[in-house]
Tab-separated table of C-alpha atoms in Angstrom:
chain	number	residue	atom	x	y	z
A	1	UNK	CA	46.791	13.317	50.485
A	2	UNK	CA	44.283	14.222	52.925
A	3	UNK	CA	44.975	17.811	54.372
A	4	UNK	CA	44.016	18.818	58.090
A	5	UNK	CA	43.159	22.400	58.900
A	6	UNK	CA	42.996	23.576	62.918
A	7	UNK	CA	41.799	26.620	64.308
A	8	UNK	CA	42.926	28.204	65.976
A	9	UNK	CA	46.580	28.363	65.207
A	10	UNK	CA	46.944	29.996	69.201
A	11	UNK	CA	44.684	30.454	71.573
A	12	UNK	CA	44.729	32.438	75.209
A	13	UNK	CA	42.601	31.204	78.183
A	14	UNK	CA	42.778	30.978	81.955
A	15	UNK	CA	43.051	28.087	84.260
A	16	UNK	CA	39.466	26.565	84.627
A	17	UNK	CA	38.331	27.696	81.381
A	18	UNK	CA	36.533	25.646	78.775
A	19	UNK	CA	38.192	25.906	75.390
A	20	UNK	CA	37.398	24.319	72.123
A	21	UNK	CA	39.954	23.278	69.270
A	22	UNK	CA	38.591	22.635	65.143
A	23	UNK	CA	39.728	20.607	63.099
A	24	UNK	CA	38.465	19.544	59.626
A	25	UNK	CA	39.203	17.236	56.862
A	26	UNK	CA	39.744	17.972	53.376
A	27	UNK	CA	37.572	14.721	52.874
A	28	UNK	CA	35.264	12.644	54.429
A	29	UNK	CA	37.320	10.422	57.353
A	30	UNK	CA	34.707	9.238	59.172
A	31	UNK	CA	35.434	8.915	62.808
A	32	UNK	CA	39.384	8.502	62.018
A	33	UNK	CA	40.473	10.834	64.152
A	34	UNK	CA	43.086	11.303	66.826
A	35	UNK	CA	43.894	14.006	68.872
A	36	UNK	CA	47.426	14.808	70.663
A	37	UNK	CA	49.184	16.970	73.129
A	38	UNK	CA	52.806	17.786	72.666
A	39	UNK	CA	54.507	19.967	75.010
A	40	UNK	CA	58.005	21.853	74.387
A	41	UNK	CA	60.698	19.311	74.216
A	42	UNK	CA	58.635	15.904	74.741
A	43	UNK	CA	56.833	13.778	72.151
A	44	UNK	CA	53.661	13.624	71.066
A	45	UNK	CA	50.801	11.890	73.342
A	46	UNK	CA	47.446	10.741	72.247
A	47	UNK	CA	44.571	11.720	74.115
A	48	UNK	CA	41.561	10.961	71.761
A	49	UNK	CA	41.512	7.985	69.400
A	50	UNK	CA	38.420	7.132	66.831
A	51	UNK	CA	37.440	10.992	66.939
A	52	UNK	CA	35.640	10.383	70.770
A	53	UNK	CA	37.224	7.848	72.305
A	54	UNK	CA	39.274	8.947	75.397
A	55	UNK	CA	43.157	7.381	75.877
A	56	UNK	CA	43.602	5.343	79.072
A	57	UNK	CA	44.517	7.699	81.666
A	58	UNK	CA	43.755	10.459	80.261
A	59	UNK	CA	41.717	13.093	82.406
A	60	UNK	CA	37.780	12.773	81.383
A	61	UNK	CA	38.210	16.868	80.500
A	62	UNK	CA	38.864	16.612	77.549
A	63	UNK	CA	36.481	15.404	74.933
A	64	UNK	CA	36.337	14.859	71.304
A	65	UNK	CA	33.607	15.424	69.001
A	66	UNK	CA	32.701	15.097	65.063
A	67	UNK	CA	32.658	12.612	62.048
A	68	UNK	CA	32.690	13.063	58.662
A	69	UNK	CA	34.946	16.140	57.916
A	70	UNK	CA	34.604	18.510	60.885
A	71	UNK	CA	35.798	17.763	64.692
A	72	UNK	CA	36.442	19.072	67.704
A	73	UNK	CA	38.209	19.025	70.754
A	74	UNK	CA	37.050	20.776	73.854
A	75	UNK	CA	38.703	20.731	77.958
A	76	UNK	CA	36.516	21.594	80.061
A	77	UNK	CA	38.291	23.139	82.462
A	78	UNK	CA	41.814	24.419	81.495
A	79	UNK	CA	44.445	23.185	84.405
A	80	UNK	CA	48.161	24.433	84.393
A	81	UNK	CA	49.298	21.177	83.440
A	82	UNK	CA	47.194	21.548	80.193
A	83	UNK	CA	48.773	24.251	78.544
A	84	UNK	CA	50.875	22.600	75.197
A	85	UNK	CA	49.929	22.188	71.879
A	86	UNK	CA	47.465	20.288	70.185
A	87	UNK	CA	47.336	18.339	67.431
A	88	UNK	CA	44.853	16.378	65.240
A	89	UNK	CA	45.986	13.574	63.289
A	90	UNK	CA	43.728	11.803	60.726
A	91	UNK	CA	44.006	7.814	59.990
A	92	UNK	CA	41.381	6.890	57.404
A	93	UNK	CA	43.712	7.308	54.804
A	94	UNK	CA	45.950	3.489	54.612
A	95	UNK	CA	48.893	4.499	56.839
A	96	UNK	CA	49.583	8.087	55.359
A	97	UNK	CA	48.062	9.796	58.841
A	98	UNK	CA	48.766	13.447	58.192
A	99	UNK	CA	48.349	16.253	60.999
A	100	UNK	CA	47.035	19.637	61.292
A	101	UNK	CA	49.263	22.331	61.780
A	102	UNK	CA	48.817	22.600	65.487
A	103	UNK	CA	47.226	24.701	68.195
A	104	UNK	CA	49.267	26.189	70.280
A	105	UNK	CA	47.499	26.687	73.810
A	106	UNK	CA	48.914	29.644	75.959
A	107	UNK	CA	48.063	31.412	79.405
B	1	UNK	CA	57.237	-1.589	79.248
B	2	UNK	CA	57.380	-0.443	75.725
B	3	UNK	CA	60.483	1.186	74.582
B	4	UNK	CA	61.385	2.975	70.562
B	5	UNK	CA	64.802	4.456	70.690
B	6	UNK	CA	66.231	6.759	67.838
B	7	UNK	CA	69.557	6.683	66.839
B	8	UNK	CA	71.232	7.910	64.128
B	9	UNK	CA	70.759	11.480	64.076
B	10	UNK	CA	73.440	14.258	63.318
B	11	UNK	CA	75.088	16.821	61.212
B	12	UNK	CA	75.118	16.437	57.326
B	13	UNK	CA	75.666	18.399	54.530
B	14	UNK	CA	72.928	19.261	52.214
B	15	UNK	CA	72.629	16.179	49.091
B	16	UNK	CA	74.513	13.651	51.710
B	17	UNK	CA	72.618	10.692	53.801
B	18	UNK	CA	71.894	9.362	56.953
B	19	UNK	CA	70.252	6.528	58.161
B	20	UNK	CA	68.078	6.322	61.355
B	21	UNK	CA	67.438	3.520	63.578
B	22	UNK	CA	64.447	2.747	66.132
B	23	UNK	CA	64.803	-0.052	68.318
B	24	UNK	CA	61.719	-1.059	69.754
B	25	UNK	CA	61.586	-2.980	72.861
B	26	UNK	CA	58.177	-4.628	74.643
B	27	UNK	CA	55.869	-4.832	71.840
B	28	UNK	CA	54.827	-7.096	69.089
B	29	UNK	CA	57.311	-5.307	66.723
B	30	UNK	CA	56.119	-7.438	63.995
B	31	UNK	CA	52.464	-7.245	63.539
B	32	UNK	CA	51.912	-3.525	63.521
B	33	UNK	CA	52.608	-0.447	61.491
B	34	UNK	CA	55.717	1.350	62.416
B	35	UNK	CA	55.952	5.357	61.467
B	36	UNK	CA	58.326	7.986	61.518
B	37	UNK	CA	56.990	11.754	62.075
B	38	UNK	CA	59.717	14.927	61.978
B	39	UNK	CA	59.234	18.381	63.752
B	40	UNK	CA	61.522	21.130	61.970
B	41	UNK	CA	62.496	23.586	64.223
B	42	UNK	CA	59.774	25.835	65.624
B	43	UNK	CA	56.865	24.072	63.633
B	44	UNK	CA	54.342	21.568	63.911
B	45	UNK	CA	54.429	17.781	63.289
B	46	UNK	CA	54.872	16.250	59.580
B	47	UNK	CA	54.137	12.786	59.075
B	48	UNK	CA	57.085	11.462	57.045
B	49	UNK	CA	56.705	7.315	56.302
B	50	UNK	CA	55.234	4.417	57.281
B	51	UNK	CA	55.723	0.604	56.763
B	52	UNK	CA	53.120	-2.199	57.240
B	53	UNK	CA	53.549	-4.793	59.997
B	54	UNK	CA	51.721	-7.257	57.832
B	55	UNK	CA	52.576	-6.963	53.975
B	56	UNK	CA	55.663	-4.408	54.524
B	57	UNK	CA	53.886	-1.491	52.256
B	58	UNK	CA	55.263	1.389	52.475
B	59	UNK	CA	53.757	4.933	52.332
B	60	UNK	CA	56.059	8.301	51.883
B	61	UNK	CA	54.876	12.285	52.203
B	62	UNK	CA	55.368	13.488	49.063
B	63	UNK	CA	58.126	15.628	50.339
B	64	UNK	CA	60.405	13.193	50.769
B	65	UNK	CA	58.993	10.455	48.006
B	66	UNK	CA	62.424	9.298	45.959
B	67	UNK	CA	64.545	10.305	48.306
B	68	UNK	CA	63.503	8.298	51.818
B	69	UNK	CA	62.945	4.934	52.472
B	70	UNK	CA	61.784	2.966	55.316
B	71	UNK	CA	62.493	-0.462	55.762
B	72	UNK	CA	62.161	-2.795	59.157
B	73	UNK	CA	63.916	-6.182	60.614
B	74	UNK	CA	61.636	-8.060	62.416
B	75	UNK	CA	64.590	-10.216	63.620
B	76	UNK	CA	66.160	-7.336	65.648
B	77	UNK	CA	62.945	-5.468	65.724
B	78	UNK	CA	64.587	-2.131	64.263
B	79	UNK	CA	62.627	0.349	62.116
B	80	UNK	CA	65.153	2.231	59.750
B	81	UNK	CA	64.946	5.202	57.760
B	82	UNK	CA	67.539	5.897	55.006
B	83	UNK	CA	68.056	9.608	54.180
B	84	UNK	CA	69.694	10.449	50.667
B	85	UNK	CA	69.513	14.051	49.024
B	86	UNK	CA	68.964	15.538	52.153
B	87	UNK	CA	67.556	19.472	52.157
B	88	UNK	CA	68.070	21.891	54.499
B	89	UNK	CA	64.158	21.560	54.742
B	90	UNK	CA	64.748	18.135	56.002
B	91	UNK	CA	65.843	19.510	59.240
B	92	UNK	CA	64.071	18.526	61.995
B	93	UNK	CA	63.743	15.957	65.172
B	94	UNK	CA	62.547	12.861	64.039
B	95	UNK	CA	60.329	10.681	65.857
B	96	UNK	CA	59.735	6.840	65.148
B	97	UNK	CA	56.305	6.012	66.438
B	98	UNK	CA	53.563	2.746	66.849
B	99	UNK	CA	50.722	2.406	64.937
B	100	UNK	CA	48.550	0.634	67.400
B	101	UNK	CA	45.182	-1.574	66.638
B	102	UNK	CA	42.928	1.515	67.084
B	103	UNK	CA	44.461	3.552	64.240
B	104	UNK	CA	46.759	5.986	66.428
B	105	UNK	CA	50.117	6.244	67.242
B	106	UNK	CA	50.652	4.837	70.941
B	107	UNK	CA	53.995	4.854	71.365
B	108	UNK	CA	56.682	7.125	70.337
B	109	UNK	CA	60.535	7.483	70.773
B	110	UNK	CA	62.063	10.282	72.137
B	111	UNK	CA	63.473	11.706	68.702
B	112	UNK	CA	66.899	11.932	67.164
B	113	UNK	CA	67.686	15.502	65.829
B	114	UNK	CA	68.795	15.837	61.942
B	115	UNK	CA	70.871	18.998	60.872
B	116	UNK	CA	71.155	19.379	57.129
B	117	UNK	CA	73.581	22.201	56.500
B	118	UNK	CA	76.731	23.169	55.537
């Protein structure tokens, strides 16, 4: 199975900050690629699909980057409301779409 | 408005089974790829199954290959997932989930919590 490695694990910033999330593949995926946000209680949500490709209303902040193995997710400026964890998620392989461990985003 | 509800969910001793429903609601339940995903307690998310919309394949973690299996009725547009063996390592809350056109999960439930333990 394809495994998915994020770093950080945790990460500290302040509102209006710009962060940025890896994530890589243990083999080539392409652009198969999804990104979500998961905060304490709720399921998951997609925000990135296709490695870049922003979820209907999600805010234009965040942005995903990458193909191939290595990715990224960056929000350009933190807001309170943003402050979960992340997850990618890859979905080359037929059906089997493993996740990275998480990133856990904290004030 | 699209709707997956979990059922099933509870207390079992470790080597008994349970059996999870989804009922989906507001989507075409039969043409995509349905999923299930856990959380243990504390951790991050483990994809767990899947089962075709098209040909009805079916794809397992290895974690739970032998012992899990997903299975779908497109005429009451319920995903299932039968439990046997169960761990204490297969506590968690599990979530069923859409596998939409674009290769992503769209839609999820709002999870049904599994307690292996005695």
């Amino acid at each position: 199975d394809i495994q998915m490695t994020q770093s950080p694990s945790s990460l500290s910033a302040a509102v209006g900050d710009r962060v940025t999330i890896s994530c890589r593949a243990s083999q080539f995926i392409s652009s198969y690629l999804n990104w979500y946000q998961q905060k304490p209680g709720k399921a998951p949500k997609v925000l990135i699909y296709g490695a870049s490709s922003l979820h209907s209303g999600v805010p234009s902040r965040f942005r995903g980057s990458g193909s191939g193995t290595d990715f990224t997710l960056t929000i350009s400026s933190l807001q309170p409301e943003d402050f979960a964890t992340y997850y990618c998620q890859q979905s080359y392989s037929n059906l089997k779409y493993t996740f990275g461990q998480g990133t856990k985003l904290e004030i | 408005e699209v709707q997956l509800v979990e059922s099933g969910g509870g207390l079992v001793q470790p080597g008994g089974s349970l059996r999870l429903s989804c009922a989906a609601s507001g989507l075409s339940f039969s043409i995509y790829a349905m999923s299930w995903v856990r959380q243990a307690p504390g951790k991050g998310l483990e994809w767990v199954s899947a089962i075709s919309g098209s040909d009805g394949g079916t794809y397992y973690a290895d974690s739970v290959k032998g012992r899990f299996t997903i299975s779908r009725d497109h005429s009451t547009n319920t995903l299932y997932l039968q439990m046997n063996s169960l761990r204490a390592e297969d506590t968690a809350v599990y979530y069923c989930a859409n596998v939409g056109p674009q290769y992503y999960f769209n839609y999820w439930g709002q999870g049904t919590v599994v307690t292996v333990s005695s």
